[in-house]
Amino acid sequence: MSWRKSSHSDPNECVELAWPAEGGAVRDSKNADGPTLLFSRPGLAALVTAAKAQ
């Protein structure tokens, strides 16, 4: 899986996104070997929409 981090991210508070075939994946960029959250594409779209609203 290829992970991407926003160019606007803070080095101490950032998540990375990847796009596996089944949807989307999110992880803490400071803990690359830690847990990964997997989402369906609609689920990830809802997460991003909710985060933008904050």
XYZ file of C-alpha atoms in Angstrom:
54
model
C 0.000 0.000 0.000
C 1.294 3.461 -0.851
C 0.706 6.008 1.927
C 0.266 9.762 1.349
C 0.509 12.639 3.800
C -0.831 16.138 3.186
C 1.725 18.829 2.404
C -0.214 20.975 4.936
C 0.340 18.511 7.780
C 1.973 19.296 11.090
C 4.933 16.966 11.819
C 3.526 16.117 15.262
C -0.173 15.711 14.434
C -0.785 14.028 11.119
C -2.512 11.077 9.551
C -1.694 9.348 6.288
C -4.126 7.962 3.719
C -3.825 5.005 1.379
C -6.241 3.643 -1.212
C -6.434 -0.156 -1.142
C -8.864 -1.725 -3.628
C -11.611 -2.149 -1.030
C -11.762 1.510 0.069
C -9.484 3.732 2.092
C -7.038 3.332 4.955
C -5.912 5.806 7.623
C -2.975 5.591 10.034
C -1.013 7.823 12.411
C 2.080 9.008 10.539
C 4.177 8.908 13.743
C 3.383 5.211 14.232
C 3.659 3.585 10.819
C 3.713 0.094 12.365
C 0.682 0.808 14.551
C -2.992 0.152 13.836
C -4.649 1.046 10.551
C -8.294 2.020 10.169
C -9.946 0.597 7.050
C -13.006 2.273 5.515
C -15.305 1.615 2.605
C -15.111 4.432 0.031
C -18.454 5.915 1.201
C -17.314 5.604 4.820
C -14.053 7.441 4.141
C -15.936 10.145 2.215
C -18.213 10.626 5.261
C -15.170 10.841 7.569
C -13.504 13.488 5.399
C -16.750 15.472 5.134
C -17.171 15.401 8.918
C -13.528 16.425 9.500
C -13.878 19.378 7.115
C -16.953 20.546 9.021
C -14.967 20.845 12.264
